């Protein structure tokens, strides 16, 4: 059973919110304070503002760590706590309090967001050192962290929506941070608009909850879901999925993610590893009490995840921009998490497990990409790299650990989390385990190819940079966070998998894993087949991008390659299906408004004005004109009488 059911009783919840847990509100308040001081303090905070923002982010991590320790001191099934903040929406019988749900799931996200986010703050001290607007940048980073923490700590969908929109705002500000470049401003607008489509779905889901249950808090919705009609739960689940697709860049709302690389590289690491794209996975897993009773919506989640993991992997194979290749990788890896989340109790814990390990190795690789750019005069084209392993040894080593982790090579982190998702995908009956399990396994092979392609093109093979480029290692403020994340990439998965530690930790929230569930293939067979596909992918990449010379000019390529370079025509589809018809519809409505509504109003006014001007000529002030008018009237009257008689 979900721990949310126990939180429905105010007595148990209030008793749990004691000690350090009663100060969980500091998790949001501290980074939010940093954002406020830097934004309202103006240029006076330029010198010490970035350090303040970094310090407050680390302070939030310390609070989160202490809350986690306090949870460990309580019983396995009594660790969840509800913290009441204030009465938020008192509207007759409908009441929503602002409160925080501090349980195993939310604290897992708190630790990830604050720790990885704080490392990114430290990295940004070096990366943004010479940017004149770095104070504003750090303010936005603090706002991003605060919004994500509010999102995962909220105890109701309504308060979650506030954090959800805060994350969207912060991403818009950070993606378009260098908005003097029109392309960057366009990328920020694109991310904002696409996310609004998903946000519309989440808002509709909350409205359906209000109409159907009269509650929007997690505990109330959890209780009502057990007795609700399946059609209502399916509608809610599909709308929640739409929201998750927008925020987590899942098919068909994934088009914004590659363009989001317009922001500074630390932003990419924050969006792709610790915040934003993980929000959709959190929403689905947090709403497990809805999806467990709505099998159709649950199946839709699996389908979206399977399609996206292959979509992102194929796109990643053709990208020469190092950041966009990593963005495609994120899309694919979040697809794995979505697939697992759609599998129900079989996959909920594994979805969060992979989210956690992915947060470390993907953040490390994005920061590594930023380090490469730092040493290569901000170039991003991997065809102009090659042979950087000698010039940037720390970056090469830390990036390499992330590469091995995302490939799923044992004993690195990705092996313990992603392979569990592949195993879970093969559980079930009929066609589903073969289709979804096959997609997950195939995705692992393609991942091995495109991530090895990225690694080899950047760090190995012949040097392809120009004479005016002098590669060099980044300063300690940048390399130390990369080293810390590399340790997580190597060891975190192994540590958390010991004795099923992580799945046991999440069990009170997402339910127990059914040990009686069996995959259609044995676990050793799945592991061997997956590792063979990974080895094949690495070998193909080695042959083409390390052993053989890499052309500095992008070749034409096959039809599939050209399609992948254009993101499988996702922008073309959006333009043809939504944008162009929308433009024509808008023009038609404007024409109808101008000629119809405005034309009718304007025509009536012109008629009245014209008639008045003509009648006004009769009032000329001459007695002879009035006498003539009277005579004409008499003639008309007599004429009418004569006709009538």
Short mmCIF file of C-alpha atoms in Angstrom, two decimals, residues 303-634:
data_model
loop_
_atom_site.label_atom_id
_atom_site.label_comp_id
_atom_site.label_asym_id
_atom_site.label_seq_id
_atom_site.Cartn_x
_atom_site.Cartn_y
_atom_site.Cartn_z
CA UNK A 303 4.43 3.35 -25.44
CA UNK A 304 5.61 6.94 -25.09
CA UNK A 305 8.73 5.77 -23.25
CA UNK A 306 9.56 3.06 -25.81
CA UNK A 307 9.07 5.39 -28.78
CA UNK A 308 11.10 8.19 -27.21
CA UNK A 309 14.05 6.05 -26.15
CA UNK A 310 14.47 4.85 -29.75
CA UNK A 311 13.70 8.30 -31.18
CA UNK A 312 16.38 10.00 -29.08
CA UNK A 313 18.93 7.25 -29.75
CA UNK A 314 18.50 7.49 -33.52
CA UNK A 315 18.79 11.28 -33.45
CA UNK A 316 21.92 11.05 -31.30
CA UNK A 317 23.67 8.94 -33.94
CA UNK A 318 23.79 11.84 -36.43
CA UNK A 319 24.54 14.89 -34.28
CA UNK A 320 27.97 16.52 -34.59
CA UNK A 321 27.26 19.19 -31.96
CA UNK A 322 28.51 17.64 -28.71
CA UNK A 323 25.80 19.26 -26.59
CA UNK A 324 22.98 18.32 -28.95
CA UNK A 325 24.23 14.73 -29.06
CA UNK A 326 24.05 14.67 -25.25
CA UNK A 327 20.59 16.24 -25.41
CA UNK A 328 19.38 13.43 -27.66
CA UNK A 329 20.90 11.02 -25.16
CA UNK A 330 18.90 12.61 -22.35
CA UNK A 331 15.71 12.28 -24.36
CA UNK A 332 16.43 8.59 -24.84
CA UNK A 333 17.39 7.92 -21.21
CA UNK A 334 14.28 9.68 -19.90
CA UNK A 335 12.39 7.42 -22.32
CA UNK A 336 13.80 4.43 -20.42
CA UNK A 337 12.54 5.93 -17.17
CA UNK A 338 9.09 6.58 -18.65
CA UNK A 339 8.91 3.03 -19.95
CA UNK A 340 9.75 1.71 -16.48
CA UNK A 341 7.24 4.04 -14.80
CA UNK A 342 4.52 2.74 -17.13
CA UNK A 343 5.21 -0.85 -16.11
CA UNK A 344 3.64 -0.24 -12.70
CA UNK A 345 5.03 -1.75 -9.48
CA UNK A 346 7.42 -3.82 -11.59
CA UNK A 347 9.20 -0.69 -12.77
CA UNK A 348 8.45 2.32 -10.52
CA UNK A 349 11.52 1.91 -8.32
CA UNK A 350 13.78 1.16 -11.29
CA UNK A 351 12.60 4.33 -13.05
CA UNK A 352 13.72 6.43 -10.06
CA UNK A 353 16.88 4.36 -9.63
CA UNK A 354 17.93 5.09 -13.22
CA UNK A 355 16.91 8.72 -12.80
CA UNK A 356 19.27 8.97 -9.84
CA UNK A 357 22.28 7.34 -11.52
CA UNK A 358 21.57 9.24 -14.75
CA UNK A 359 21.62 12.49 -12.79
CA UNK A 360 25.27 11.86 -11.92
CA UNK A 361 26.71 10.53 -15.16
CA UNK A 362 24.76 12.88 -17.43
CA UNK A 363 25.63 15.94 -15.33
CA UNK A 364 29.26 14.85 -15.44
CA UNK A 365 29.21 14.50 -19.22
CA UNK A 366 27.53 17.86 -19.77
CA UNK A 367 30.07 19.54 -17.52
CA UNK A 368 32.74 17.62 -19.44
CA UNK A 369 31.34 19.00 -22.68
CA UNK A 370 31.55 22.47 -21.19
CA UNK A 371 35.16 21.81 -20.21
CA UNK A 372 35.94 20.75 -23.80
CA UNK A 373 34.31 23.93 -25.10
CA UNK A 374 36.29 25.96 -22.57
CA UNK A 375 39.54 24.53 -23.93
CA UNK A 376 38.47 24.70 -27.60
CA UNK A 377 37.41 28.34 -27.92
CA UNK A 378 33.72 27.46 -27.44
CA UNK A 379 33.61 25.13 -30.44
CA UNK A 380 30.93 22.41 -30.29
CA UNK A 381 31.52 20.58 -33.58
CA UNK A 382 33.03 17.17 -32.74
CA UNK A 383 34.45 16.92 -36.26
CA UNK A 384 36.87 19.68 -35.18
CA UNK A 385 37.97 17.82 -32.04
CA UNK A 386 39.85 14.51 -31.82
CA UNK A 387 42.87 13.54 -29.74
CA UNK A 388 41.89 15.63 -26.73
CA UNK A 389 42.65 12.84 -24.25
CA UNK A 390 46.26 13.99 -24.02
CA UNK A 391 45.54 17.69 -23.63
CA UNK A 392 42.62 17.36 -21.19
CA UNK A 393 43.36 14.28 -19.07
CA UNK A 394 40.95 15.04 -16.21
CA UNK A 395 38.11 15.87 -18.57
CA UNK A 396 38.83 12.70 -20.56
CA UNK A 397 38.88 10.47 -17.47
CA UNK A 398 35.75 11.90 -15.86
CA UNK A 399 33.84 11.93 -19.14
CA UNK A 400 35.01 8.36 -19.77
CA UNK A 401 33.48 7.15 -16.51
CA UNK A 402 30.18 8.75 -17.49
CA UNK A 403 30.45 7.11 -20.91
CA UNK A 404 30.96 3.65 -19.39
CA UNK A 405 28.07 4.29 -16.98
CA UNK A 406 25.55 5.28 -19.66
CA UNK A 407 26.60 2.30 -21.79
CA UNK A 408 25.64 -0.02 -18.96
CA UNK A 409 29.06 -1.66 -18.67
CA UNK A 410 29.44 -3.53 -15.37
CA UNK A 411 30.17 -2.53 -12.65
CA UNK A 412 29.41 1.12 -13.49
CA UNK A 413 26.17 2.80 -12.40
CA UNK A 414 24.13 2.46 -15.58
CA UNK A 415 24.47 -1.32 -15.52
CA UNK A 416 22.63 -1.56 -12.21
CA UNK A 417 19.79 0.77 -13.15
CA UNK A 418 19.22 0.62 -16.92
CA UNK A 419 19.58 -3.16 -17.13
CA UNK A 420 16.91 -3.50 -14.43
CA UNK A 421 14.55 -1.53 -16.66
CA UNK A 422 15.34 -3.81 -19.59
CA UNK A 423 14.64 -6.85 -17.40
CA UNK A 424 11.37 -5.34 -16.17
CA UNK A 425 10.32 -4.60 -19.77
CA UNK A 426 10.48 -8.33 -20.53
CA UNK A 427 7.98 -9.10 -17.73
CA UNK A 428 4.41 -9.84 -18.79
CA UNK A 429 2.35 -11.90 -21.17
CA UNK A 430 1.50 -11.81 -24.85
CA UNK A 431 3.17 -9.36 -27.23
CA UNK A 432 4.04 -6.60 -24.77
CA UNK A 433 7.23 -8.01 -23.21
CA UNK A 434 8.66 -8.86 -26.62
CA UNK A 435 7.88 -5.44 -28.11
CA UNK A 436 8.82 -3.27 -25.14
CA UNK A 437 11.67 -5.48 -23.98
CA UNK A 438 13.03 -5.65 -27.51
CA UNK A 439 12.82 -1.86 -27.84
CA UNK A 440 14.66 -1.36 -24.55
CA UNK A 441 17.39 -3.83 -25.52
CA UNK A 442 17.76 -2.36 -29.02
CA UNK A 443 18.03 1.10 -27.49
CA UNK A 444 20.96 -0.11 -25.37
CA UNK A 445 22.84 -1.16 -28.52
CA UNK A 446 22.17 2.13 -30.31
CA UNK A 447 23.16 4.04 -27.16
CA UNK A 448 26.49 2.22 -27.13
CA UNK A 449 27.10 3.30 -30.74
CA UNK A 450 26.24 6.99 -30.55
CA UNK A 451 27.81 7.59 -27.13
CA UNK A 452 31.00 5.82 -28.25
CA UNK A 453 30.89 7.90 -31.42
CA UNK A 454 30.73 11.04 -29.28
CA UNK A 455 33.54 9.87 -26.98
CA UNK A 456 35.87 8.74 -29.76
CA UNK A 457 35.28 11.77 -32.00
CA UNK A 458 36.06 14.09 -29.09
CA UNK A 459 38.93 12.45 -27.25
CA UNK A 460 40.53 9.93 -29.62
CA UNK A 461 41.65 9.56 -33.21
CA UNK A 462 43.62 12.17 -35.12
CA UNK A 463 43.66 15.81 -34.04
CA UNK A 464 41.38 17.88 -36.24
CA UNK A 465 41.45 21.32 -34.63
CA UNK A 466 42.83 24.43 -36.31
CA UNK A 467 46.15 26.12 -35.47
CA UNK A 468 44.50 28.97 -33.56
CA UNK A 469 43.03 26.54 -31.00
CA UNK A 470 45.14 25.53 -27.99
CA UNK A 471 43.34 22.86 -25.91
CA UNK A 472 43.96 23.06 -22.19
CA UNK A 473 42.53 21.66 -18.99
CA UNK A 474 39.88 23.63 -17.12
CA UNK A 475 40.43 25.25 -13.68
CA UNK A 476 39.75 23.36 -10.45
CA UNK A 477 36.39 25.06 -9.94
CA UNK A 478 35.27 23.17 -13.05
CA UNK A 479 37.22 19.91 -12.76
CA UNK A 480 36.49 19.15 -9.07
CA UNK A 481 32.68 18.91 -9.61
CA UNK A 482 33.40 16.71 -12.63
CA UNK A 483 35.54 14.39 -10.49
CA UNK A 484 32.87 14.13 -7.80
CA UNK A 485 30.22 13.27 -10.38
CA UNK A 486 32.58 10.74 -11.96
CA UNK A 487 32.81 8.92 -8.62
CA UNK A 488 29.01 8.75 -8.55
CA UNK A 489 29.00 7.50 -12.14
CA UNK A 490 31.30 4.69 -11.15
CA UNK A 491 30.02 3.59 -7.74
CA UNK A 492 26.52 4.92 -6.99
CA UNK A 493 24.61 2.21 -8.85
CA UNK A 494 26.60 -0.59 -7.23
CA UNK A 495 26.17 0.83 -3.73
CA UNK A 496 22.42 1.40 -4.03
CA UNK A 497 21.81 -2.02 -5.55
CA UNK A 498 23.40 -3.92 -2.66
CA UNK A 499 20.71 -6.05 -1.07
CA UNK A 500 18.02 -4.25 -3.05
CA UNK A 501 18.70 -1.20 -0.87
CA UNK A 502 17.09 1.39 -3.13
CA UNK A 503 13.99 -0.57 -4.10
CA UNK A 504 13.39 -1.35 -0.44
CA UNK A 505 13.78 2.34 0.40
CA UNK A 506 11.04 3.35 -2.09
CA UNK A 507 8.74 0.43 -1.34
CA UNK A 508 6.39 2.31 1.07
CA UNK A 509 5.69 4.90 -1.65
CA UNK A 510 5.54 2.92 -4.91
CA UNK A 511 4.61 -0.51 -3.58
CA UNK A 512 6.55 -3.72 -3.28
CA UNK A 513 8.11 -5.39 -6.28
CA UNK A 514 6.28 -8.65 -7.01
CA UNK A 515 8.92 -11.36 -6.85
CA UNK A 516 6.55 -13.78 -8.59
CA UNK A 517 6.69 -11.75 -11.79
CA UNK A 518 8.83 -13.57 -14.33
CA UNK A 519 10.35 -12.29 -17.55
CA UNK A 520 9.82 -14.14 -20.81
CA UNK A 521 13.60 -14.46 -20.98
CA UNK A 522 15.87 -15.39 -18.11
CA UNK A 523 17.84 -12.60 -16.46
CA UNK A 524 21.24 -14.06 -17.50
CA UNK A 525 20.03 -14.29 -21.11
CA UNK A 526 18.83 -10.67 -21.07
CA UNK A 527 22.13 -9.52 -19.56
CA UNK A 528 24.26 -11.43 -22.07
CA UNK A 529 22.23 -10.26 -25.08
CA UNK A 530 22.33 -6.66 -23.88
CA UNK A 531 26.10 -6.74 -23.32
CA UNK A 532 26.60 -8.27 -26.78
CA UNK A 533 24.61 -5.43 -28.36
CA UNK A 534 26.63 -2.91 -26.35
CA UNK A 535 29.89 -4.49 -27.49
CA UNK A 536 28.70 -4.41 -31.10
CA UNK A 537 27.77 -0.74 -30.82
CA UNK A 538 31.15 0.17 -29.34
CA UNK A 539 32.98 -1.84 -32.01
CA UNK A 540 31.09 -0.13 -34.84
CA UNK A 541 31.86 3.28 -33.40
CA UNK A 542 35.54 2.35 -32.94
CA UNK A 543 35.85 1.26 -36.56
CA UNK A 544 34.24 4.40 -37.96
CA UNK A 545 35.33 7.15 -35.58
CA UNK A 546 38.64 6.06 -34.06
CA UNK A 547 40.42 3.68 -36.42
CA UNK A 548 39.28 5.43 -39.58
CA UNK A 549 39.80 9.12 -40.28
CA UNK A 550 36.84 11.36 -39.44
CA UNK A 551 36.07 13.87 -42.22
CA UNK A 552 35.99 17.45 -40.99
CA UNK A 553 33.12 18.21 -43.36
CA UNK A 554 29.89 16.39 -42.63
CA UNK A 555 29.18 13.84 -45.41
CA UNK A 556 25.78 13.73 -47.09
CA UNK A 557 24.88 10.39 -45.53
CA UNK A 558 21.92 8.08 -46.06
CA UNK A 559 18.28 9.09 -46.01
CA UNK A 560 17.96 7.97 -42.37
CA UNK A 561 21.09 9.94 -41.41
CA UNK A 562 19.75 13.08 -43.04
CA UNK A 563 16.45 12.58 -41.25
CA UNK A 564 18.22 12.11 -37.91
CA UNK A 565 20.19 15.33 -38.44
CA UNK A 566 16.84 17.09 -38.78
CA UNK A 567 15.58 15.41 -35.59
CA UNK A 568 13.49 12.96 -37.65
CA UNK A 569 11.62 15.98 -39.04
CA UNK A 570 9.92 16.76 -35.74
CA UNK A 571 10.08 20.50 -36.40
CA UNK A 572 8.82 19.99 -39.95
CA UNK A 573 5.87 17.96 -38.63
CA UNK A 574 5.09 20.57 -36.00
CA UNK A 575 5.27 23.31 -38.61
CA UNK A 576 3.09 21.45 -41.12
CA UNK A 577 0.51 20.08 -38.66
CA UNK A 578 0.28 22.87 -36.11
CA UNK A 579 2.12 26.07 -37.04
CA UNK A 580 1.06 26.57 -40.69
CA UNK A 581 -2.61 25.66 -40.13
CA UNK A 582 -2.52 27.89 -37.07
CA UNK A 583 -1.16 30.78 -39.12
CA UNK A 584 -3.84 30.30 -41.79
CA UNK A 585 -6.56 29.99 -39.15
CA UNK A 586 -5.33 33.16 -37.46
CA UNK A 587 -5.28 35.04 -40.76
CA UNK A 588 -8.80 33.81 -41.56
CA UNK A 589 -10.04 34.93 -38.15
CA UNK A 590 -8.36 38.31 -38.59
CA UNK A 591 -9.96 38.67 -42.02
CA UNK A 592 -13.36 37.67 -40.61
CA UNK A 593 -12.90 40.10 -37.76
CA UNK A 594 -11.86 42.95 -40.06
CA UNK A 595 -14.47 42.33 -42.75
CA UNK A 596 -17.16 40.72 -40.65
CA UNK A 597 -17.31 42.02 -37.09
CA UNK A 598 -15.43 45.28 -37.64
CA UNK A 599 -16.99 45.61 -41.11
CA UNK A 600 -20.54 45.31 -39.75
CA UNK A 601 -19.88 47.79 -36.94
CA UNK A 602 -18.05 50.15 -39.28
CA UNK A 603 -20.75 49.83 -41.98
CA UNK A 604 -23.53 50.62 -39.51
CA UNK A 605 -21.62 53.65 -38.27
CA UNK A 606 -20.97 54.82 -41.84
CA UNK A 607 -24.67 54.37 -42.70
CA UNK A 608 -25.79 56.40 -39.70
CA UNK A 609 -23.16 59.05 -40.38
CA UNK A 610 -24.03 59.26 -44.10
CA UNK A 611 -27.76 59.45 -43.42
CA UNK A 612 -27.21 62.14 -40.80
CA UNK A 613 -25.07 64.24 -43.14
CA UNK A 614 -27.74 64.07 -45.84
CA UNK A 615 -30.57 64.90 -43.46
CA UNK A 616 -28.51 67.76 -42.10
CA UNK A 617 -28.67 69.45 -45.53
CA UNK A 618 -32.40 69.91 -45.05
CA UNK A 619 -31.75 72.07 -42.01
CA UNK A 620 -30.24 75.01 -43.96
CA UNK A 621 -32.03 77.95 -42.23
CA UNK A 622 -33.85 79.32 -45.36
CA UNK A 623 -37.61 79.94 -45.02
CA UNK A 624 -38.25 79.15 -48.68
CA UNK A 625 -36.70 75.66 -48.23
CA UNK A 626 -38.93 74.96 -45.24
CA UNK A 627 -42.00 76.22 -47.15
CA UNK A 628 -41.13 74.00 -50.09
CA UNK A 629 -40.74 71.03 -47.73
CA UNK A 630 -44.14 71.75 -46.18
CA UNK A 631 -45.69 71.98 -49.64
CA UNK A 632 -44.15 68.67 -50.63
CA UNK A 633 -45.53 67.12 -47.47
CA UNK A 634 -49.04 68.41 -48.16
#
